[in-house]
């Protein structure tokens, strides 16, 4: 299969590229280094230096003999997107002369993914809105014009649903109103501008599915943790980008880094905020199973991509417990919450769809967290305490 990964340099994109390449698929990755450039601009360093996408593809080739094709380009430019489908980007036919180049699957990760970034200021907000919506819309039109049978796997976010006072279904809700019934997208109410763009993505994709018969799987993912996957095989040059700052770091990755350098864990408010989480290896599994069993033509299939739920305080307590076992003195600090969010709320999402198509969950056990502590500890000299927290305020 030819698999095109949009956003292939990112935290999830590069591990996904190696995963599918190792299975023998033809993999093309596209990225414009938006994430890396934003980190440089904001001066929020990563835990370790990550080679460029081209260097990583070369390393991968040296280790495995497999090719990952790299395209550097801005997918919010429609011509860059269209060139991937209309024959302008030439794909290597050496492996299989019948290879047409048209990807059978597109995995769409190419977005600005940070909620605090989207609320930094009007410039960052505009970048988030225009980048995320243009990339998705450009993809929809490229598929309509050149590749209607290609299956898209898009990563949405559980944050699209917010924290409603009713159970969260997988994407859709049957509504009975004045004696009549219909099925609609589950009501969405995001708490950040970034999450709002993901709601709009879903709307753009639902329009394209209804109108042009496209086939799309939208995975409502929770925050991901971890950095080692089967393909890295301990080779740190193949590790994904790993941020530990408030803007781009995800919570488990941040807490472990804070614990390693003796920075009090930054719990916002009371810490009752409950979300669904998953291991980076399960992102790969979920995407893989979605690719293996694609959505049908004219179907927008939605799965909730989480494996278990935790409150922020539960994660902080776990980090403290595991850290203590390893000899770290971990403290917890309740900071004034910079976000606009409920600190105690009902949360009961459904998430059986992905296990139903064969995903076998990895859970966040003490052992898994210990493994992450060990890796982060190797880079403790690189950790800059001053970039850990800056308090981007939602309501300011
Ligand atoms: N990491 C998580 O915990 C998490 C949770 C829920 C949803 N998601 C979603 O999953 C996807 C991947 O997340 P991630 O953590 O890997 O983020 P990331 O920022 O590491 O990866 C996204 C990649 O897309 C690239 N990109 C963005 N705009 C682009 C453009 N216009 N042209 C070309 N490349 C572009 C970026 O440079 C980056 O490398 C995102 O859509 C994000 O919203 C992530």
Coordinates of C-alpha atoms and ligand atoms in Angstrom, one line a residue:
X1 CA 0.0 0.0 0.0
X2 CA 1.2 3.6 -0.6
X3 CA 0.6 5.5 2.6
X4 CA 1.0 9.3 2.7
X5 CA 1.6 10.8 6.1
X6 CA 0.8 14.5 6.4
X7 CA 2.8 16.0 9.3
X8 CA 5.4 13.2 9.2
X9 CA 8.0 15.0 11.2
X10 CA 5.8 15.3 14.3
X11 CA 5.6 13.6 17.6
X12 CA 3.2 11.0 16.1
X13 CA 4.1 11.3 12.4
X14 CA 7.7 10.0 12.5
X15 CA 6.9 6.9 14.6
X16 CA 3.9 6.2 12.3
X17 CA 6.2 6.5 9.2
X18 CA 8.6 3.9 10.7
X19 CA 5.8 1.6 11.7
X20 CA 4.2 1.4 8.3
X21 CA 7.6 1.3 6.5
X22 CA 8.6 -1.7 8.6
X23 CA 5.4 -3.5 7.5
X24 CA 6.6 -3.2 3.9
X25 CA 4.3 -0.3 2.8
X26 CA 5.5 2.5 0.6
X27 CA 5.6 5.5 2.9
X28 CA 5.8 9.2 1.9
X29 CA 6.0 11.9 4.6
X30 CA 5.2 15.6 4.2
X31 CA 6.0 18.3 6.6
X32 CA 7.0 22.0 6.7
X33 CA 8.6 22.0 10.2
X34 CA 5.9 24.2 11.5
X35 CA 6.2 22.5 14.9
X36 CA 10.0 22.7 15.2
X37 CA 9.9 26.4 14.0
X38 CA 7.3 27.3 16.5
X39 CA 9.5 25.8 19.3
X40 CA 12.5 27.8 18.1
X41 CA 10.5 31.0 17.9
X42 CA 9.1 30.5 21.4
X43 CA 12.5 29.3 22.7
X44 CA 11.0 26.1 24.1
X45 CA 13.6 23.5 23.6
X46 CA 13.0 19.8 23.2
X47 CA 14.4 17.2 25.5
X48 CA 17.0 16.1 23.0
X49 CA 18.1 17.2 19.5
X50 CA 16.1 15.4 16.7
X51 CA 17.7 15.0 13.3
X52 CA 16.0 16.6 10.3
X53 CA 13.3 14.5 8.6
X54 CA 15.7 13.9 5.7
X55 CA 18.4 12.7 8.1
X56 CA 16.0 10.4 9.9
X57 CA 14.9 8.9 6.6
X58 CA 18.5 8.3 5.7
X59 CA 19.2 6.7 9.1
X60 CA 16.1 4.5 8.7
X61 CA 17.3 3.4 5.3
X62 CA 20.8 2.5 6.7
X63 CA 19.2 0.4 9.4
X64 CA 16.5 -1.3 7.5
X65 CA 17.1 -0.9 3.8
X66 CA 13.7 0.6 3.5
X67 CA 12.9 4.0 1.9
X68 CA 10.7 6.7 3.4
X69 CA 10.1 9.4 0.8
X70 CA 10.4 12.9 2.3
X71 CA 8.6 15.9 0.8
X72 CA 9.1 19.3 2.5
X73 CA 6.2 21.6 1.8
X74 CA 3.4 23.7 3.3
X75 CA 0.1 21.8 3.0
X76 CA -1.9 24.9 3.6
X77 CA -0.8 25.8 0.1
X78 CA -3.3 24.0 -2.2
X79 CA -0.7 23.4 -4.9
X80 CA 1.6 21.6 -2.5
X81 CA -1.3 19.4 -1.5
X82 CA -2.5 18.8 -5.0
X83 CA 1.0 17.9 -6.3
X84 CA 0.9 14.8 -4.0
X85 CA -2.1 13.4 -5.9
X86 CA -1.9 14.8 -9.5
X87 CA 1.4 13.3 -10.6
X88 CA 3.6 16.3 -10.0
X89 CA 5.4 14.6 -7.1
X90 CA 7.0 11.6 -8.7
X91 CA 7.1 8.5 -6.5
X92 CA 9.7 5.8 -6.7
X93 CA 8.6 3.1 -9.0
X94 CA 11.8 1.0 -8.6
X95 CA 10.2 -1.4 -6.1
X96 CA 7.0 -2.1 -8.1
X97 CA 6.7 -0.9 -11.7
X98 CA 2.9 -1.0 -11.5
X99 CA 3.0 1.5 -8.6
X100 CA 0.8 4.5 -9.6
X101 CA 1.9 6.8 -6.8
X102 CA -1.7 7.6 -5.8
X103 CA -1.8 6.9 -2.1
X104 CA -4.4 4.3 -1.0
X105 CA -4.3 5.8 2.5
X106 CA -3.6 9.3 3.8
X107 CA -2.9 9.8 7.5
X108 CA -3.6 13.4 8.4
X109 CA -1.6 14.7 11.4
X110 CA -0.6 18.1 9.8
X111 CA -2.0 20.6 12.2
X112 CA -0.9 23.1 14.9
X113 CA -1.7 20.8 17.9
X114 CA -1.4 22.9 21.0
X115 CA -4.3 24.5 22.9
X116 CA -2.1 27.0 24.8
X117 CA -0.3 28.0 21.6
X118 CA -3.7 28.8 20.0
X119 CA -4.4 31.2 22.8
X120 CA -1.0 32.9 23.1
X121 CA -2.1 35.9 21.1
X122 CA -4.0 36.9 18.0
X123 CA -1.1 35.9 15.7
X124 CA -0.8 32.4 17.0
X125 CA -4.6 32.1 17.0
X126 CA -4.8 33.1 13.3
X127 CA -2.0 30.7 12.4
X128 CA -3.8 27.9 14.1
X129 CA -7.2 28.6 12.5
X130 CA -5.9 29.2 9.0
X131 CA -3.3 26.4 9.0
X132 CA -5.5 23.7 10.4
X133 CA -8.6 24.5 8.3
X134 CA -6.7 25.1 5.1
X135 CA -4.7 21.9 5.3
X136 CA -7.9 19.9 5.9
X137 CA -9.9 21.7 3.2
X138 CA -7.0 21.4 0.7
X139 CA -6.9 17.6 1.4
X140 CA -10.7 17.3 0.8
X141 CA -10.5 19.1 -2.6
X142 CA -7.4 17.1 -3.7
X143 CA -9.2 13.9 -2.9
X144 CA -12.4 15.0 -4.6
X145 CA -10.5 16.0 -7.8
X146 CA -7.9 13.1 -7.9
X147 CA -8.5 10.3 -5.5
X148 CA -12.0 9.7 -4.2
X149 CA -11.3 6.1 -3.3
X150 CA -8.4 7.0 -1.0
X151 CA -9.1 6.4 2.7
X152 CA -8.2 9.2 5.1
X153 CA -7.4 8.6 8.7
X154 CA -7.5 11.9 10.5
X155 CA -6.6 12.5 14.2
X156 CA -9.2 14.6 15.9
X157 CA -9.3 15.0 19.6
X158 CA -11.5 14.1 22.6
X159 CA -11.3 17.8 23.4
X160 CA -13.9 18.4 20.7
X161 CA -16.6 17.0 23.0
X162 CA -15.5 19.1 26.0
X163 CA -16.8 17.8 29.3
X164 CA -20.6 17.4 28.9
X165 CA -22.8 16.3 31.8
X166 CA -23.9 13.3 29.7
X167 CA -22.1 10.2 28.4
X168 CA -19.9 10.9 25.4
X169 CA -20.7 8.6 22.4
X170 CA -18.3 7.7 19.6
X171 CA -19.0 10.6 17.3
X172 CA -22.7 10.3 16.7
X173 CA -25.8 10.8 18.8
X174 CA -29.4 9.6 18.0
X175 CA -31.7 12.4 18.9
X176 CA -35.5 12.2 19.4
X177 CA -37.2 15.5 19.1
X178 CA -41.0 16.1 19.1
X179 CA -41.6 12.5 18.3
X180 CA -39.1 12.3 15.4
X181 CA -35.6 10.7 15.4
X182 CA -32.4 11.5 13.5
X183 CA -28.7 10.9 14.0
X184 CA -26.3 13.9 14.3
X185 CA -22.6 14.5 15.2
X186 CA -22.4 14.4 18.9
X187 CA -22.6 18.0 20.3
X188 CA -19.2 19.6 20.5
X189 CA -18.0 22.4 22.8
X190 CA -14.3 22.9 22.8
X191 CA -12.5 24.8 25.5
X192 CA -9.7 26.1 23.3
X193 CA -9.3 27.6 19.9
X194 CA -7.1 24.7 18.8
X195 CA -9.8 22.3 19.8
X196 CA -12.4 24.4 18.0
X197 CA -10.4 24.0 14.7
X198 CA -10.6 20.3 15.2
X199 CA -14.4 20.5 15.5
X200 CA -14.3 22.5 12.2
X201 CA -12.1 19.8 10.6
X202 CA -14.8 17.3 11.5
X203 CA -17.4 19.5 9.9
X204 CA -15.3 19.9 6.7
X205 CA -14.8 16.2 6.5
X206 CA -18.4 15.4 7.1
X207 CA -19.4 17.8 4.3
X208 CA -16.9 16.1 1.9
X209 CA -18.1 12.7 2.8
X210 CA -21.8 13.6 2.3
X211 CA -21.1 15.6 -0.9
X212 CA -18.4 13.7 -2.7
X213 CA -18.6 10.2 -1.2
X214 CA -15.1 10.3 0.4
X215 CA -14.1 7.7 3.0
X216 CA -12.8 9.0 6.3
X217 CA -12.0 7.7 9.7
X218 CA -11.7 10.5 12.4
X219 CA -10.0 9.3 15.5
X220 CA -10.9 11.4 18.6
X221 CA -7.6 11.0 20.4
X222 CA -6.8 11.8 24.0
X223 CA -3.4 13.1 25.1
X224 CA -0.6 10.7 24.2
X225 CA 2.4 9.8 26.3
X226 CA 5.6 7.9 25.7
X227 CA 8.5 8.0 23.3
X228 CA 9.8 4.5 22.6
X229 CA 8.1 2.3 19.9
X230 CA 9.1 -1.1 18.5
X231 CA 10.8 0.6 15.6
X232 CA 13.2 2.8 17.6
X233 CA 14.9 -0.3 19.1
X234 CA 16.7 1.8 21.6
X235 CA 18.3 4.0 18.9
X236 CA 17.7 7.5 20.2
X237 CA 18.3 9.1 16.8
X238 CA 15.0 7.7 15.8
X239 CA 13.1 8.9 18.9
X240 CA 10.2 11.3 18.2
X241 CA 10.3 14.9 19.1
X242 CA 9.6 15.3 22.8
X243 CA 8.5 18.6 24.4
X244 CA 8.3 19.1 28.1
X245 CA 7.1 22.7 28.1
X246 CA 3.6 23.9 28.8
X247 CA 2.9 24.8 25.2
X248 CA 3.8 21.7 23.3
X249 CA 4.4 19.0 26.0
X250 CA 1.6 16.5 26.8
X251 CA 0.8 16.1 30.5
X252 CA 2.4 12.7 31.3
X253 CA 5.6 13.6 29.4
X254 CA 5.6 17.0 31.2
X255 CA 5.1 15.6 34.7
X256 CA 7.8 13.0 34.3
X257 CA 10.3 15.6 33.1
X258 CA 9.3 17.9 36.0
X259 CA 9.8 15.1 38.5
X260 CA 13.2 14.3 37.1
X261 CA 14.5 17.9 37.6
X262 CA 12.8 18.5 40.9
X263 CA 10.3 21.0 39.6
X264 CA 7.0 20.8 41.5
X265 CA 4.3 19.1 39.3
X266 CA 2.1 21.8 37.8
X267 CA -1.4 20.8 38.7
X268 CA -3.9 23.4 37.5
X269 CA -6.4 24.3 40.2
X270 CA -7.9 21.3 42.1
X271 CA -6.7 18.8 39.5
X272 CA -10.1 17.0 39.0
X273 CA -9.9 17.5 35.2
X274 CA -10.5 14.0 33.9
X275 CA -9.4 13.0 30.4
X276 CA -8.7 9.8 28.4
X277 CA -5.1 8.9 27.7
X278 CA -3.1 6.5 25.5
X279 CA 0.4 5.2 24.9
X280 CA 2.1 6.2 21.7
X281 CA 2.3 2.5 20.8
X282 CA -1.5 2.5 20.9
X283 CA -1.8 5.5 18.6
X284 CA 0.2 3.3 16.1
X285 CA -2.1 0.3 16.7
X286 CA -5.3 2.4 16.4
X287 CA -4.2 4.0 13.1
X288 CA -3.0 0.6 11.8
X289 CA -6.4 -1.1 12.6
X290 CA -8.2 1.8 11.0
X291 CA -6.1 1.5 7.9
X292 CA -6.7 -2.3 7.7
X293 CA -10.4 -1.9 8.0
X294 CA -11.1 1.3 6.1
X295 CA -14.3 3.4 6.2
X296 CA -16.7 2.8 3.4
X297 CA -17.2 5.2 0.6
X298 CA -19.6 7.9 1.8
X299 CA -18.8 7.1 5.5
X300 CA -17.4 9.3 8.2
X301 CA -16.4 6.8 10.8
X302 CA -15.6 8.1 14.3
X303 CA -13.8 6.3 17.1
X304 CA -12.8 7.6 20.5
X305 CA -9.1 6.9 20.7
X306 CA -8.4 6.5 24.4
X307 CA -7.5 3.5 26.5
X308 CA -8.2 4.7 30.1
X309 CA -9.1 7.8 32.0
X310 CA -7.3 9.7 34.7
X311 CA -7.8 12.9 36.6
X312 CA -4.8 15.3 36.7
X313 CA -4.4 14.6 40.4
X314 CA -4.4 10.9 39.7
X315 CA -1.5 11.4 37.2
X316 CA 0.3 13.6 39.6
X317 CA 0.0 11.1 42.5
X318 CA 1.2 8.3 40.2
X319 CA 4.2 10.4 39.1
X320 CA 5.0 11.1 42.7
X321 CA 4.7 7.4 43.7
X322 CA 6.8 6.1 40.8
X323 CA 9.3 8.9 41.2
X324 CA 9.7 8.1 44.9
X325 CA 10.4 4.4 44.1
X326 CA 13.2 5.6 41.8
X327 CA 14.7 7.9 44.4
X328 CA 13.2 11.3 43.2
X329 CA 11.7 13.7 45.7
X330 CA 8.5 14.7 43.8
X331 CA 6.3 17.5 45.0
X332 CA 3.0 18.7 43.7
X333 CA 1.9 22.4 43.4
X334 CA -1.7 23.5 42.8
X335 CA -1.3 26.6 40.5
X336 CA -4.1 29.0 39.8
X337 CA -5.7 27.5 36.7
X338 CA -4.6 29.5 33.6
X339 CA -7.3 27.7 31.5
X340 CA -11.1 28.1 31.4
X341 CA -12.2 24.6 32.3
X342 CA -14.2 22.7 34.9
X343 CA -11.9 21.4 37.6
X344 CA -14.5 18.8 38.8
X345 CA -17.0 17.3 36.3
X346 CA -18.8 14.3 35.0
X347 CA -16.8 12.3 32.4
X348 CA -18.0 9.1 30.9
X349 CA -16.8 8.5 27.3
X350 CA -17.5 5.4 25.3
X351 CA -14.4 3.9 23.7
X352 CA -15.0 0.4 22.7
X353 CA -14.9 0.9 18.9
X354 CA -11.2 0.5 18.4
X355 CA -10.8 -2.5 20.6
X356 CA -13.8 -3.9 18.6
X357 CA -11.6 -3.8 15.5
X358 CA -8.6 -5.5 17.2
X359 CA -6.7 -2.9 19.2
X360 CA -5.1 -4.4 22.3
X361 CA -4.6 -1.6 24.9
X362 CA -1.4 -0.9 26.7
X363 CA -2.1 0.7 30.0
X364 CA -0.2 3.3 32.0
X365 CA 1.3 1.1 34.7
X366 CA 4.0 1.9 37.2
X367 CA 6.5 -0.1 35.0
X368 CA 5.6 1.9 31.9
X369 CA 6.1 5.1 33.8
X370 CA 9.4 3.9 35.3
X371 CA 10.6 3.2 31.7
X372 CA 9.8 6.8 30.7
X373 CA 11.6 8.1 33.8
X374 CA 14.7 6.2 32.9
X375 CA 14.8 7.7 29.3
X376 CA 14.0 11.2 30.5
X377 CA 16.7 11.0 33.2
X378 CA 19.4 10.3 30.5
X379 CA 18.7 13.8 29.2
X380 CA 18.2 15.6 32.5
X381 CA 21.2 17.9 31.8
X382 CA 19.2 19.3 28.8
X383 CA 16.1 20.2 30.7
X384 CA 15.6 24.0 31.1
X385 CA 13.5 24.7 34.1
X386 CA 12.6 28.2 32.9
X387 CA 10.6 26.9 29.9
X388 CA 8.5 24.5 31.9
X389 CA 5.7 26.8 32.9
X390 CA 4.7 30.3 31.5
X391 CA 1.0 30.4 32.4
X392 CA -0.7 31.1 29.1
X393 CA -4.1 32.4 30.3
X394 CA -7.2 31.4 28.4
X395 CA -9.3 34.2 29.8
X396 CA -6.8 37.1 29.7
Ligands
LIG1 N1 0.0 14.3 20.7 C1 -1.2 14.2 21.3 O1 -1.3 13.9 22.5 C2 -2.5 14.5 20.5 C3 -3.7 14.3 21.1 C4 -4.9 14.5 20.4 C5 -4.8 14.8 19.1 N2 -3.6 15.0 18.5 C6 -3.6 15.4 17.0 O2 -2.7 14.4 16.4 C7 -2.0 15.1 15.3 C8 -0.5 14.9 15.5 O3 -0.1 15.4 16.7 P1 1.4 15.5 17.1 O4 1.4 15.5 18.6 O5 2.2 14.6 16.4 O6 1.7 17.0 16.7 P2 3.0 17.6 16.0 O7 3.0 19.0 16.0 O8 4.2 16.9 16.6 O9 2.9 17.0 14.5 C9 2.2 17.7 13.5 C10 3.1 17.9 12.3 O10 2.4 18.5 11.3 C11 3.3 19.5 10.7 N3 2.5 20.5 10.1 C12 1.6 21.3 10.6 N4 1.0 22.2 9.7 C13 1.6 21.8 8.5 C14 1.5 22.3 7.2 N5 0.7 23.4 6.9 N6 2.2 21.7 6.2 C15 3.0 20.7 6.5 N7 3.2 20.2 7.7 C16 2.5 20.7 8.7 C17 4.1 20.0 11.9 O11 5.3 20.6 11.5 C18 4.3 18.8 12.7 O12 5.5 18.1 12.4 C19 -2.4 16.6 15.4 O13 -3.5 16.8 14.4 C20 -3.0 16.7 16.7 O14 -4.0 17.7 16.8 C21 -2.4 14.8 19.2

